[in-house]
Short mmCIF file of C-alpha atoms in Angstrom, two decimals:
data_model
loop_
_atom_site.label_atom_id
_atom_site.label_comp_id
_atom_site.label_asym_id
_atom_site.label_seq_id
_atom_site.Cartn_x
_atom_site.Cartn_y
_atom_site.Cartn_z
CA MET A 1 -2.84 41.43 -147.91
CA ARG A 2 -0.32 41.97 -145.14
CA SER A 3 3.09 40.57 -146.17
CA LEU A 4 2.15 36.90 -146.48
CA TRP A 5 5.49 36.33 -148.18
CA LEU A 6 7.21 37.52 -144.99
CA GLU A 7 5.27 34.97 -142.96
CA ARG A 8 6.38 32.31 -145.41
CA LEU A 9 9.98 33.50 -145.25
CA VAL A 10 9.99 33.38 -141.45
CA ARG A 11 8.55 29.91 -141.56
CA TYR A 12 11.31 28.68 -143.93
CA PHE A 13 13.94 30.37 -141.81
CA PHE A 14 12.87 28.45 -138.70
CA PHE A 15 12.58 25.28 -140.72
CA LEU A 16 16.20 25.74 -141.83
CA CYS A 17 17.29 26.23 -138.22
CA ALA A 18 15.64 22.98 -137.22
CA LEU A 19 16.98 21.23 -140.30
CA SER A 20 20.57 22.33 -139.68
CA ALA A 21 20.59 20.65 -136.27
CA VAL A 22 19.47 17.39 -137.83
CA VAL A 23 21.84 17.66 -140.80
CA ILE A 24 24.85 18.38 -138.57
CA THR A 25 24.03 15.40 -136.37
CA ILE A 26 23.71 13.13 -139.37
CA GLY A 27 26.97 14.58 -140.74
CA ILE A 28 28.82 13.73 -137.55
CA VAL A 29 27.49 10.18 -137.58
CA VAL A 30 28.43 9.76 -141.25
CA SER A 31 31.98 11.04 -140.74
CA LEU A 32 32.36 8.80 -137.68
CA LEU A 33 31.09 5.89 -139.72
CA GLY A 34 33.53 6.71 -142.55
CA GLU A 35 36.58 6.66 -140.29
CA THR A 36 35.27 3.53 -138.61
CA LEU A 37 35.01 1.77 -141.97
CA ARG A 38 38.58 2.81 -142.78
CA PHE A 39 39.65 1.25 -139.50
CA PHE A 40 37.81 -1.99 -140.19
CA ALA A 41 39.49 -2.12 -143.60
CA ARG A 42 42.77 -2.60 -141.72
CA VAL A 43 41.68 -4.56 -138.66
CA SER A 44 39.07 -7.30 -138.78
CA ILE A 45 35.83 -6.38 -137.00
CA ILE A 46 35.74 -9.83 -135.39
CA ASP A 47 39.25 -9.38 -133.91
CA PHE A 48 38.26 -5.93 -132.71
CA LEU A 49 34.97 -6.84 -131.04
CA PHE A 50 36.04 -10.20 -129.61
CA GLY A 51 39.83 -9.98 -129.19
CA LEU A 52 41.14 -10.27 -125.66
CA THR A 53 44.34 -8.25 -125.96
CA TRP A 54 44.42 -4.48 -126.21
CA ALA A 55 47.92 -3.11 -126.83
CA PRO A 56 47.91 -0.62 -129.71
CA GLN A 57 50.31 1.78 -127.92
CA THR A 58 53.17 -0.69 -127.95
CA LEU A 59 52.66 -1.84 -131.51
CA PRO A 60 55.13 -0.97 -134.19
CA THR A 61 53.42 1.08 -136.92
CA GLY A 62 51.79 -1.08 -139.52
CA GLU A 63 51.07 -3.94 -137.13
CA THR A 64 47.36 -4.74 -136.86
CA SER A 65 47.13 -7.20 -134.01
CA GLY A 66 46.51 -6.13 -130.45
CA PHE A 67 43.23 -4.39 -131.18
CA GLY A 68 41.02 -6.71 -129.13
CA ALA A 69 38.61 -4.36 -127.39
CA ILE A 70 37.09 -6.84 -124.93
CA PRO A 71 39.23 -5.61 -121.98
CA LEU A 72 37.97 -2.09 -122.65
CA PHE A 73 34.36 -3.25 -122.78
CA THR A 74 34.72 -5.20 -119.53
CA GLY A 75 36.52 -2.26 -117.92
CA THR A 76 33.75 0.11 -118.96
CA ALA A 77 31.15 -2.40 -117.79
CA LEU A 78 32.84 -2.86 -114.42
CA ILE A 79 33.17 0.85 -113.68
CA THR A 80 29.64 1.53 -114.94
CA LEU A 81 28.29 -1.31 -112.81
CA ILE A 82 29.90 0.12 -109.68
CA ALA A 83 28.65 3.60 -110.57
CA MET A 84 25.09 2.35 -111.07
CA ALA A 85 25.25 0.31 -107.88
CA VAL A 86 25.75 3.65 -106.12
CA ALA A 87 23.48 5.84 -108.23
CA LEU A 88 20.48 3.54 -108.65
CA PRO A 89 19.55 2.85 -105.02
CA CYS A 90 20.73 6.22 -103.68
CA GLY A 91 19.13 8.16 -106.52
CA THR A 92 15.80 6.40 -106.12
CA MET A 93 15.78 6.85 -102.36
CA VAL A 94 16.70 10.52 -102.57
CA ALA A 95 13.89 10.94 -105.10
CA ILE A 96 11.40 9.15 -102.86
CA TYR A 97 12.36 11.34 -99.94
CA LEU A 98 12.11 14.56 -101.93
CA SER A 99 8.89 13.69 -103.69
CA GLU A 100 6.97 11.95 -100.91
CA TYR A 101 8.33 12.82 -97.49
CA ALA A 102 10.18 16.13 -97.60
CA SER A 103 8.36 19.22 -96.42
CA GLN A 104 8.20 22.28 -98.65
CA THR A 105 11.15 23.87 -96.82
CA MET A 106 13.29 20.75 -97.09
CA ARG A 107 12.59 20.52 -100.81
CA GLN A 108 13.60 24.15 -101.19
CA ILE A 109 16.94 23.39 -99.55
CA PHE A 110 17.71 20.02 -101.13
CA LYS A 111 16.72 20.61 -104.73
CA PRO A 112 19.08 23.57 -105.40
CA VAL A 113 21.91 21.72 -103.65
CA LEU A 114 21.42 18.69 -105.88
CA GLU A 115 21.18 20.87 -108.96
CA THR A 116 24.42 22.61 -108.02
CA LEU A 117 26.05 19.23 -107.54
CA ALA A 118 24.87 18.25 -111.02
CA GLY A 119 26.57 21.35 -112.42
CA ILE A 120 30.03 20.64 -111.02
CA PRO A 121 32.50 19.89 -113.85
CA THR A 122 33.42 16.21 -113.88
CA LEU A 123 37.07 17.27 -113.74
CA VAL A 124 36.48 18.38 -110.15
CA TYR A 125 35.03 14.98 -109.30
CA GLY A 126 38.18 13.53 -110.88
CA PHE A 127 40.38 15.60 -108.54
CA PHE A 128 38.35 14.42 -105.60
CA ALA A 129 38.80 10.81 -106.72
CA VAL A 130 42.56 11.19 -107.07
CA THR A 131 43.31 13.26 -103.97
CA THR A 132 40.73 12.09 -101.46
CA LEU A 133 38.78 8.97 -102.29
CA GLY A 134 41.71 7.03 -103.82
CA PRO A 135 44.00 7.33 -100.78
CA LEU A 136 41.05 6.72 -98.46
CA LEU A 137 40.15 3.50 -100.25
CA ARG A 138 43.79 2.38 -100.30
CA ASP A 139 44.21 2.99 -96.57
CA THR A 140 40.96 1.21 -95.79
CA ALA A 141 42.00 -1.74 -97.94
CA GLU A 142 45.42 -1.85 -96.24
CA PHE A 143 43.73 -1.91 -92.86
CA PHE A 144 41.93 -5.08 -93.91
CA HIS A 145 45.12 -6.46 -95.50
CA LEU A 146 43.68 -6.28 -99.00
CA SER A 147 45.58 -5.11 -101.99
CA LEU A 148 44.02 -2.25 -103.83
CA VAL A 149 45.81 -0.21 -106.45
CA SER A 150 45.29 3.54 -106.27
CA GLU A 151 43.81 3.69 -109.76
CA SER A 152 41.27 1.01 -108.99
CA ALA A 153 37.98 0.43 -110.78
CA LEU A 154 36.31 0.87 -107.40
CA ASN A 155 37.64 4.40 -107.02
CA ALA A 156 36.56 5.52 -110.49
CA GLY A 157 33.20 3.73 -110.20
CA LEU A 158 32.31 5.20 -106.81
CA ILE A 159 33.12 8.73 -107.93
CA MET A 160 31.18 8.26 -111.13
CA GLY A 161 28.22 7.02 -109.08
CA ILE A 162 28.37 10.14 -106.93
CA MET A 163 28.60 12.29 -110.04
CA ILE A 164 25.51 10.66 -111.58
CA LEU A 165 23.53 10.67 -108.33
CA PRO A 166 22.07 14.19 -108.64
CA TYR A 167 21.17 13.59 -112.29
CA MET A 168 19.56 10.26 -111.49
CA SER A 169 17.68 11.51 -108.43
CA SER A 170 16.39 14.55 -110.27
CA LEU A 171 15.05 12.38 -113.12
CA CYS A 172 13.50 9.92 -110.66
CA GLU A 173 11.97 12.73 -108.66
CA ASP A 174 10.34 14.10 -111.81
CA ALA A 175 9.03 10.61 -112.55
CA LEU A 176 7.41 10.30 -109.13
CA HIS A 177 6.23 13.88 -108.96
CA SER A 178 4.47 13.70 -112.31
CA LEU A 179 2.24 10.82 -111.18
CA PRO A 180 -1.40 11.84 -110.83
CA VAL A 181 -2.34 12.94 -107.31
CA ALA A 182 -5.42 10.74 -107.69
CA LEU A 183 -3.21 7.65 -107.53
CA ARG A 184 -1.71 8.73 -104.22
CA GLU A 185 -5.12 9.66 -102.81
CA GLY A 186 -6.70 6.45 -104.09
CA SER A 187 -4.22 4.40 -102.14
CA MET A 188 -4.30 6.56 -99.01
CA GLY A 189 -8.11 6.54 -99.20
CA LEU A 190 -8.04 2.76 -98.87
CA GLY A 191 -6.14 3.07 -95.62
CA ALA A 192 -2.67 2.48 -97.01
CA THR A 193 0.26 4.13 -95.25
CA SER A 194 2.70 6.38 -97.11
CA SER A 195 5.27 3.62 -97.44
CA GLU A 196 2.70 1.11 -98.74
CA THR A 197 1.53 3.69 -101.24
CA ILE A 198 5.07 4.33 -102.45
CA LEU A 199 6.06 0.68 -102.65
CA LYS A 200 2.90 -0.80 -104.09
CA VAL A 201 1.39 1.95 -106.20
CA LEU A 202 3.75 4.82 -106.96
CA LEU A 203 6.94 2.92 -107.79
CA PRO A 204 5.14 0.44 -110.09
CA ALA A 205 3.28 3.30 -111.76
CA ALA A 206 6.46 5.29 -112.26
CA PHE A 207 8.45 2.24 -113.31
CA PRO A 208 8.81 3.03 -117.03
CA ASN A 209 9.99 6.55 -116.21
CA LEU A 210 12.33 5.28 -113.50
CA MET A 211 13.68 2.81 -116.01
CA ALA A 212 14.21 5.66 -118.47
CA ALA A 213 16.06 7.61 -115.77
CA PHE A 214 18.21 4.57 -115.15
CA LEU A 215 19.04 4.10 -118.84
CA LEU A 216 19.84 7.79 -119.35
CA SER A 217 22.15 7.69 -116.32
CA LEU A 218 23.68 4.50 -117.63
CA SER A 219 24.52 6.04 -120.97
CA ARG A 220 26.03 9.00 -119.16
CA ALA A 221 28.19 6.67 -117.12
CA ILE A 222 29.33 4.78 -120.20
CA GLY A 223 30.21 7.98 -122.04
CA GLU A 224 31.84 9.68 -119.05
CA THR A 225 35.48 10.47 -119.82
CA MET A 226 37.16 12.94 -117.49
CA ILE A 227 36.65 11.03 -114.26
CA VAL A 228 38.01 7.81 -115.66
CA VAL A 229 40.92 9.52 -117.39
CA MET A 230 41.95 10.85 -113.99
CA ALA A 231 40.86 8.11 -111.64
CA ALA A 232 41.10 4.90 -113.65
CA GLY A 233 44.25 3.55 -115.22
CA LEU A 234 45.47 2.98 -118.74
CA ALA A 235 46.22 -0.70 -118.30
CA ALA A 236 43.81 -2.82 -120.31
CA ASN A 237 43.42 -5.62 -117.78
CA LEU A 238 40.77 -8.19 -118.44
CA THR A 239 39.36 -8.50 -114.93
CA PHE A 240 36.21 -8.12 -112.91
CA ASN A 241 38.06 -7.43 -109.69
CA PRO A 242 37.09 -3.90 -108.62
CA PHE A 243 40.34 -3.54 -106.64
CA GLU A 244 42.43 -3.71 -109.78
CA ALA A 245 43.07 -1.06 -112.39
CA VAL A 246 41.01 -1.27 -115.54
CA THR A 247 40.65 1.06 -118.47
CA THR A 248 37.59 2.16 -120.39
CA VAL A 249 36.61 2.82 -123.97
CA THR A 250 36.62 6.57 -123.39
CA VAL A 251 40.04 6.59 -121.71
CA GLN A 252 41.56 4.69 -124.62
CA ILE A 253 40.01 7.05 -127.16
CA VAL A 254 41.65 9.95 -125.35
CA SER A 255 45.01 8.24 -125.13
CA LEU A 256 44.93 7.15 -128.77
CA LEU A 257 44.23 10.67 -129.95
CA THR A 258 46.44 12.66 -127.56
CA GLY A 259 49.32 14.50 -129.17
CA ASP A 260 50.00 15.06 -132.84
CA GLN A 261 48.44 12.22 -134.71
CA GLU A 262 47.97 11.38 -138.31
CA PHE A 263 44.77 9.71 -139.26
CA ASP A 264 46.27 7.16 -141.56
CA ASN A 265 47.28 4.28 -139.33
CA ALA A 266 45.30 1.65 -137.51
CA LYS A 267 46.27 3.04 -134.11
CA THR A 268 44.54 6.39 -134.47
CA LEU A 269 41.69 5.01 -136.54
CA ALA A 270 41.00 2.57 -133.70
CA ALA A 271 39.71 5.54 -131.71
CA PHE A 272 36.93 5.94 -134.26
CA GLY A 273 36.09 2.26 -134.02
CA LEU A 274 35.75 2.64 -130.26
CA GLY A 275 33.84 5.88 -130.63
CA PHE A 276 31.39 4.22 -132.96
CA VAL A 277 30.75 1.35 -130.55
CA LEU A 278 30.17 3.91 -127.80
CA PHE A 279 27.81 5.87 -130.01
CA VAL A 280 25.74 2.82 -130.94
CA LEU A 281 25.53 1.72 -127.31
CA THR A 282 24.38 5.05 -125.87
CA PHE A 283 22.08 5.60 -128.85
CA VAL A 284 20.32 2.29 -128.19
CA LEU A 285 20.06 3.03 -124.46
CA ASN A 286 18.51 6.44 -125.14
CA LEU A 287 16.08 4.90 -127.62
CA LEU A 288 15.03 2.35 -125.02
CA ALA A 289 14.54 5.13 -122.49
CA LEU A 290 12.38 7.09 -124.94
CA TYR A 291 10.32 4.00 -125.69
CA GLY A 292 9.73 3.47 -121.97
CA VAL A 293 8.46 7.00 -121.47
CA LYS A 294 6.17 6.72 -124.50
CA ARG A 295 4.66 3.52 -123.16
CA TYR A 296 4.05 5.23 -119.85
CA LYS A 297 2.32 8.15 -121.51
CA ARG A 298 0.00 5.79 -123.31
CA ILE A 299 -1.23 4.48 -119.97
CA TYR A 300 -1.41 7.71 -117.96
CA GLY A 301 -1.51 10.40 -120.65
CA MET B 1 -32.60 6.85 -88.54
CA PRO B 2 -29.45 7.17 -86.37
CA LEU B 3 -26.69 9.45 -87.56
CA LYS B 4 -23.64 7.65 -88.92
CA ILE B 5 -21.58 10.81 -89.22
CA ASP B 6 -22.22 14.01 -87.35
CA VAL B 7 -20.32 17.16 -88.29
CA LYS B 8 -20.37 19.87 -85.64
CA ASP B 9 -19.31 23.51 -86.11
CA LEU B 10 -16.65 22.64 -88.63
CA ASN B 11 -14.28 25.33 -89.86
CA LEU B 12 -11.63 24.44 -92.41
CA PHE B 13 -8.63 26.54 -93.41
CA TYR B 14 -6.16 26.12 -96.25
CA GLY B 15 -3.37 28.28 -94.85
CA ASP B 16 -5.01 31.65 -94.20
CA LYS B 17 -7.93 31.02 -96.49
CA GLN B 18 -11.05 29.71 -94.81
CA ALA B 19 -12.91 27.16 -96.94
CA LEU B 20 -15.70 26.06 -94.59
CA PHE B 21 -17.59 28.20 -92.06
CA ASN B 22 -19.35 26.66 -89.06
CA VAL B 23 -20.77 23.70 -90.92
CA SER B 24 -23.03 21.40 -88.89
CA LEU B 25 -24.62 18.50 -90.69
CA GLY B 26 -25.76 14.98 -89.81
CA PHE B 27 -25.51 12.00 -92.18
CA PRO B 28 -28.16 9.32 -91.50
CA GLU B 29 -27.06 5.71 -91.65
CA PHE B 30 -27.88 3.71 -94.80
CA GLN B 31 -28.92 6.79 -96.69
CA THR B 32 -27.31 8.73 -99.47
CA THR B 33 -26.58 12.37 -98.77
CA ALA B 34 -25.82 14.62 -101.72
CA LEU B 35 -23.58 17.65 -101.25
CA MET B 36 -24.41 20.27 -103.85
CA GLY B 37 -23.44 23.78 -104.81
CA PRO B 38 -21.44 25.85 -107.28
CA SER B 39 -17.71 25.23 -107.80
CA GLY B 40 -15.57 26.32 -104.90
CA CYS B 41 -18.45 26.22 -102.42
CA GLY B 42 -16.63 23.81 -100.11
CA LYS B 43 -18.57 20.61 -100.79
CA SER B 44 -15.50 18.60 -101.80
CA SER B 45 -13.54 20.07 -98.90
CA LEU B 46 -16.22 18.83 -96.50
CA LEU B 47 -16.18 15.40 -98.11
CA ARG B 48 -12.42 15.16 -97.66
CA CYS B 49 -12.78 16.05 -93.97
CA LEU B 50 -14.82 12.90 -93.45
CA ASN B 51 -11.90 10.54 -94.13
CA ARG B 52 -9.23 13.10 -93.25
CA LEU B 53 -7.82 13.03 -96.76
CA ASN B 54 -7.26 16.77 -96.33
CA ASP B 55 -4.43 15.80 -94.00
CA ILE B 56 -2.26 15.06 -97.03
CA ILE B 57 -2.36 18.70 -98.10
CA PRO B 58 0.15 20.88 -96.23
CA ASN B 59 -1.09 23.81 -94.10
CA VAL B 60 -4.61 22.50 -93.60
CA HIS B 61 -6.18 22.88 -90.23
CA ILE B 62 -9.67 22.47 -88.92
CA GLN B 63 -11.76 23.48 -85.92
CA GLY B 64 -14.86 21.69 -84.78
CA LYS B 65 -15.79 18.05 -84.61
CA VAL B 66 -16.54 15.21 -86.98
CA LEU B 67 -18.14 12.27 -85.19
CA LEU B 68 -18.22 8.82 -86.75
CA ASP B 69 -20.43 6.56 -84.63
CA LYS B 70 -20.15 9.23 -81.91
CA GLU B 71 -16.36 9.09 -81.94
CA ASP B 72 -14.37 12.19 -82.91
CA ILE B 73 -12.23 11.32 -85.92
CA TYR B 74 -9.99 14.32 -85.25
CA ALA B 75 -9.17 13.14 -81.74
CA PRO B 76 -5.37 12.92 -81.31
CA SER B 77 -5.56 9.24 -80.36
CA LEU B 78 -7.33 8.28 -83.57
CA ASP B 79 -5.49 6.16 -86.15
CA VAL B 80 -6.04 7.81 -89.56
CA VAL B 81 -5.13 4.67 -91.48
CA GLU B 82 -7.70 2.71 -89.49
CA LEU B 83 -10.30 5.45 -90.06
CA ARG B 84 -9.90 5.17 -93.82
CA THR B 85 -10.74 1.48 -93.71
CA HIS B 86 -14.13 2.49 -92.27
CA VAL B 87 -14.65 5.42 -94.62
CA GLY B 88 -13.86 4.53 -98.23
CA MET B 89 -13.64 6.93 -101.14
CA VAL B 90 -14.37 7.03 -104.86
CA PHE B 91 -12.84 9.87 -106.84
CA GLN B 92 -13.88 12.23 -109.59
CA LYS B 93 -11.72 10.65 -112.24
CA PRO B 94 -11.44 6.86 -112.18
CA ASN B 95 -8.02 6.15 -110.68
CA PRO B 96 -7.27 2.45 -111.04
CA PHE B 97 -3.78 1.44 -109.95
CA PRO B 98 -1.40 0.33 -112.70
CA HIS B 99 -2.06 -3.30 -111.79
CA SER B 100 -4.42 -5.97 -113.05
CA ILE B 101 -8.16 -5.82 -112.45
CA TYR B 102 -7.78 -8.54 -109.83
CA GLU B 103 -4.93 -6.79 -108.02
CA ASN B 104 -6.84 -3.52 -107.89
CA VAL B 105 -9.64 -5.12 -105.89
CA ALA B 106 -7.18 -7.22 -103.88
CA TYR B 107 -5.12 -4.15 -102.94
CA GLY B 108 -7.10 -3.16 -99.83
CA PRO B 109 -7.62 -6.71 -98.54
CA ARG B 110 -3.90 -7.33 -99.04
CA ILE B 111 -2.62 -4.32 -97.10
CA HIS B 112 -5.10 -4.99 -94.28
CA THR B 113 -4.69 -8.80 -94.44
CA LEU B 114 -8.43 -9.47 -94.61
CA PHE B 115 -8.06 -13.07 -95.84
CA LYS B 116 -6.45 -16.34 -94.84
CA ASP B 117 -5.52 -17.89 -98.16
CA LYS B 118 -5.65 -17.42 -101.92
CA THR B 119 -9.08 -19.03 -102.20
CA GLU B 120 -10.55 -16.56 -99.76
CA LEU B 121 -8.93 -13.65 -101.58
CA ASP B 122 -10.38 -14.95 -104.86
CA GLU B 123 -13.78 -14.97 -103.19
CA ILE B 124 -13.38 -11.43 -101.89
CA VAL B 125 -12.40 -10.19 -105.35
CA GLU B 126 -15.30 -11.97 -107.02
CA LYS B 127 -17.85 -10.85 -104.45
CA ASN B 128 -16.89 -7.21 -104.66
CA LEU B 129 -16.64 -7.12 -108.43
CA ALA B 130 -20.13 -8.68 -108.46
CA ARG B 131 -21.45 -6.08 -106.02
CA ALA B 132 -20.06 -3.36 -108.24
CA GLY B 133 -21.85 -4.97 -111.21
CA LEU B 134 -18.60 -5.63 -113.01
CA TRP B 135 -18.01 -9.36 -112.51
CA ASP B 136 -19.70 -10.60 -115.67
CA GLU B 137 -17.83 -8.10 -117.81
CA VAL B 138 -14.35 -8.86 -116.47
CA LYS B 139 -14.40 -12.43 -115.13
CA ASP B 140 -12.50 -13.71 -118.18
CA ARG B 141 -9.77 -11.09 -118.03
CA LEU B 142 -9.11 -10.55 -114.34
CA HIS B 143 -5.37 -10.44 -114.90
CA GLN B 144 -5.36 -7.84 -117.61
CA PRO B 145 -4.31 -4.26 -116.79
CA ALA B 146 -7.17 -2.28 -115.25
CA THR B 147 -6.23 0.70 -117.38
CA ARG B 148 -7.59 -1.09 -120.46
CA LEU B 149 -11.16 -0.95 -119.14
CA SER B 150 -13.53 1.77 -120.31
CA GLY B 151 -14.03 4.83 -118.10
CA GLY B 152 -17.32 3.57 -116.70
CA GLN B 153 -15.88 0.14 -116.00
CA GLN B 154 -12.86 1.74 -114.34
CA GLN B 155 -15.11 3.74 -112.06
CA ARG B 156 -17.07 0.63 -111.07
CA LEU B 157 -13.75 -1.10 -110.48
CA CYS B 158 -12.79 1.75 -108.15
CA ILE B 159 -16.08 1.24 -106.31
CA ALA B 160 -15.34 -2.51 -106.04
CA ARG B 161 -11.87 -1.64 -104.74
CA ALA B 162 -13.34 0.74 -102.15
CA ILE B 163 -15.96 -1.69 -100.82
CA ALA B 164 -13.50 -4.62 -100.72
CA VAL B 165 -12.10 -3.32 -97.41
CA ASN B 166 -15.61 -3.49 -95.87
CA PRO B 167 -16.07 0.19 -95.11
CA GLU B 168 -19.22 1.51 -93.45
CA VAL B 169 -19.25 4.81 -95.28
CA ILE B 170 -18.44 5.52 -98.93
CA LEU B 171 -17.53 9.03 -100.00
CA MET B 172 -17.96 9.85 -103.67
CA ASP B 173 -16.47 12.97 -105.19
CA GLU B 174 -18.44 13.66 -108.39
CA PRO B 175 -18.04 10.00 -109.39
CA CYS B 176 -19.80 10.39 -112.75
CA SER B 177 -18.36 13.66 -113.99
CA ALA B 178 -15.90 11.88 -116.31
CA LEU B 179 -18.44 9.33 -117.60
CA ASP B 180 -20.88 9.27 -120.50
CA PRO B 181 -24.65 9.13 -119.80
CA ILE B 182 -24.93 5.33 -120.09
CA ALA B 183 -22.01 4.67 -117.76
CA THR B 184 -23.42 7.34 -115.43
CA ALA B 185 -26.77 5.54 -115.29
CA ARG B 186 -25.04 2.28 -114.33
CA VAL B 187 -23.05 3.92 -111.57
CA GLU B 188 -26.17 5.67 -110.25
CA GLU B 189 -28.06 2.36 -110.13
CA LEU B 190 -25.13 0.92 -108.28
CA ILE B 191 -25.13 3.76 -105.74
CA ASP B 192 -28.77 3.04 -105.06
CA GLU B 193 -28.05 -0.66 -104.47
CA LEU B 194 -25.08 0.07 -102.23
CA ARG B 195 -27.27 2.13 -99.90
CA GLU B 196 -28.53 -1.12 -98.34
CA ARG B 197 -25.13 -1.80 -96.82
CA PHE B 198 -23.34 1.53 -96.73
CA THR B 199 -23.86 5.12 -95.74
CA ILE B 200 -23.07 7.18 -98.82
CA VAL B 201 -22.01 10.79 -99.21
CA ILE B 202 -21.86 12.04 -102.78
CA VAL B 203 -20.65 15.36 -104.11
CA THR B 204 -22.35 16.28 -107.34
CA HIS B 205 -22.84 19.19 -109.68
CA ASN B 206 -25.71 17.49 -111.34
CA LEU B 207 -29.14 18.36 -109.91
CA GLN B 208 -30.91 15.43 -111.53
CA GLN B 209 -28.29 13.10 -110.15
CA ALA B 210 -28.77 14.44 -106.64
CA ALA B 211 -32.51 14.01 -107.05
CA ARG B 212 -32.15 10.46 -108.39
CA VAL B 213 -29.69 8.97 -105.92
CA SER B 214 -30.00 10.84 -102.65
CA GLN B 215 -32.46 10.90 -99.78
CA GLN B 216 -30.94 13.96 -98.17
CA THR B 217 -29.42 16.95 -99.91
CA ALA B 218 -27.25 19.72 -98.50
CA PHE B 219 -26.69 22.91 -100.44
CA PHE B 220 -23.45 24.86 -100.01
CA HIS B 221 -22.46 28.33 -101.06
CA SER B 222 -19.06 30.06 -100.49
CA GLY B 223 -18.11 27.73 -97.69
CA HIS B 224 -21.43 28.00 -95.86
CA LEU B 225 -24.08 25.32 -95.52
CA VAL B 226 -27.10 27.15 -96.84
CA GLU B 227 -29.69 24.50 -96.15
CA ALA B 228 -30.11 20.75 -95.86
CA GLY B 229 -33.10 18.49 -95.84
CA GLU B 230 -35.00 15.67 -97.42
CA THR B 231 -34.11 15.71 -101.12
CA GLY B 232 -37.67 15.94 -102.45
CA ALA B 233 -38.55 18.80 -100.16
CA LEU B 234 -35.37 20.70 -100.85
CA PHE B 235 -35.93 20.53 -104.57
CA THR B 236 -39.61 21.47 -104.51
CA MET B 237 -39.63 23.99 -101.69
CA PRO B 238 -36.17 25.45 -101.11
CA GLN B 239 -36.15 27.77 -98.10
CA ASP B 240 -33.27 29.96 -99.21
CA GLU B 241 -33.26 32.07 -102.34
CA ARG B 242 -29.66 31.01 -103.16
CA THR B 243 -30.78 27.39 -103.24
CA GLN B 244 -33.73 28.32 -105.36
CA GLY B 245 -31.50 30.29 -107.70
CA TYR B 246 -29.20 27.31 -108.11
CA ILE B 247 -31.84 24.65 -108.70
CA THR B 248 -33.80 26.78 -111.10
CA GLY B 249 -30.62 27.39 -113.07
CA ARG B 250 -30.26 31.12 -112.49
CA TYR B 251 -26.59 30.59 -111.64
CA GLY B 252 -24.05 27.95 -110.81
#
């Protein structure tokens, strides 16, 4: 008998490794939930989720009004919407080009470039938004006699869209590339052109995976912090005008927790409330994405 | 019997690697020709030359001629998309599109606008499903996803989809290799019926299948056409010892 106990030991060791990852994740969620509950003990959950005024910074300590998070949700939604309006069409089209039209050489040039772009720290995108895109947008707006503040939702949204683009296009490209060749040939064999094949067979077939790519990108956009900290403002305006400054959930979390803080007042605890909302939202989006991919696998295995 | 397709001195290269060597073979109209031989012998490559599906693969080039009704399908002026409406194809693994049963059959007629109105399209779908022997099985669930059909049904659906664009030739690349014996028998019957209207070229590994469905058989080995002739004669009196070795089961 050759050291069976060692085999067993190794097996338990790896099990513990896997378990620790799960336990730590659950621990984080539980601690987040704990702080969130402490926050909701001070501020009503209804006021928090549906209140229209966000002004915790100006509150005297002990005050519990001014925690209406709706302006933050709309701000996040607005910036995310602009980002997805850039990333969704561009990402899909880049993916279609790379997967269906690009020659081997072109793929070899484009793919590494996109992957490099995906690796750039978001801070750098933030700089670009502040120093280049912001002034450019402002000048363009002035030319058309429009008023656009330099920390506009448009600025932050566009940059975020560009940041997500490589991620989105790489996911979409995988979705298209993993389709069976037989599908492509079946359509071409019936005398369909490349564009008919893409539009009528490949995109519908890849739809669940494209949807998953979209949802994953969406949750990245919602959770993105650095770009909006730099490019978007702090003012919690309740507006859907992309030319105005808005703030996001992530920006407010950062500003609530910056500096020496004690975790015993509603102001700092509010960050956990916001963090929890963010967590639930991205968690649900990722679950939906996973479900989409599973459904796809059931059809095409 | 006039030749529907005439292949003359065909050489096919994938990059530097030559896959077919000086193949010359005629395909008589309204007959089924079986292409046979061990894996990698070039039979599928030849099949894919007949509707230029090899064009999709990068670095493929060919020398020689493939004549369809005496017209060279590799002539520069030829429209490949148009060619593929004349030469349809059924693949090894059933590959229905992720649409409904109805939309799978309607796909070809739709992209080539072969109908005037919805009623006519309905007729085309029904007629071709019936020809493929599938109508009775699916007429109550035309709008369900095609992927829910069984493998054999999916393959017959793919045949219905191929013949819905009114091709003259149907190429079949081992159409039964993913099917069970009962589904295989149904598809083979169907191939025999389709011969009345279409010229059929079928690639198969299965000797009995070649014997059952084809009138002419061509035997390939390492990219060379070893011999071709009337199926009965080729099976009973092969001229080449490689053919004999293959059909008697010594290798392959």
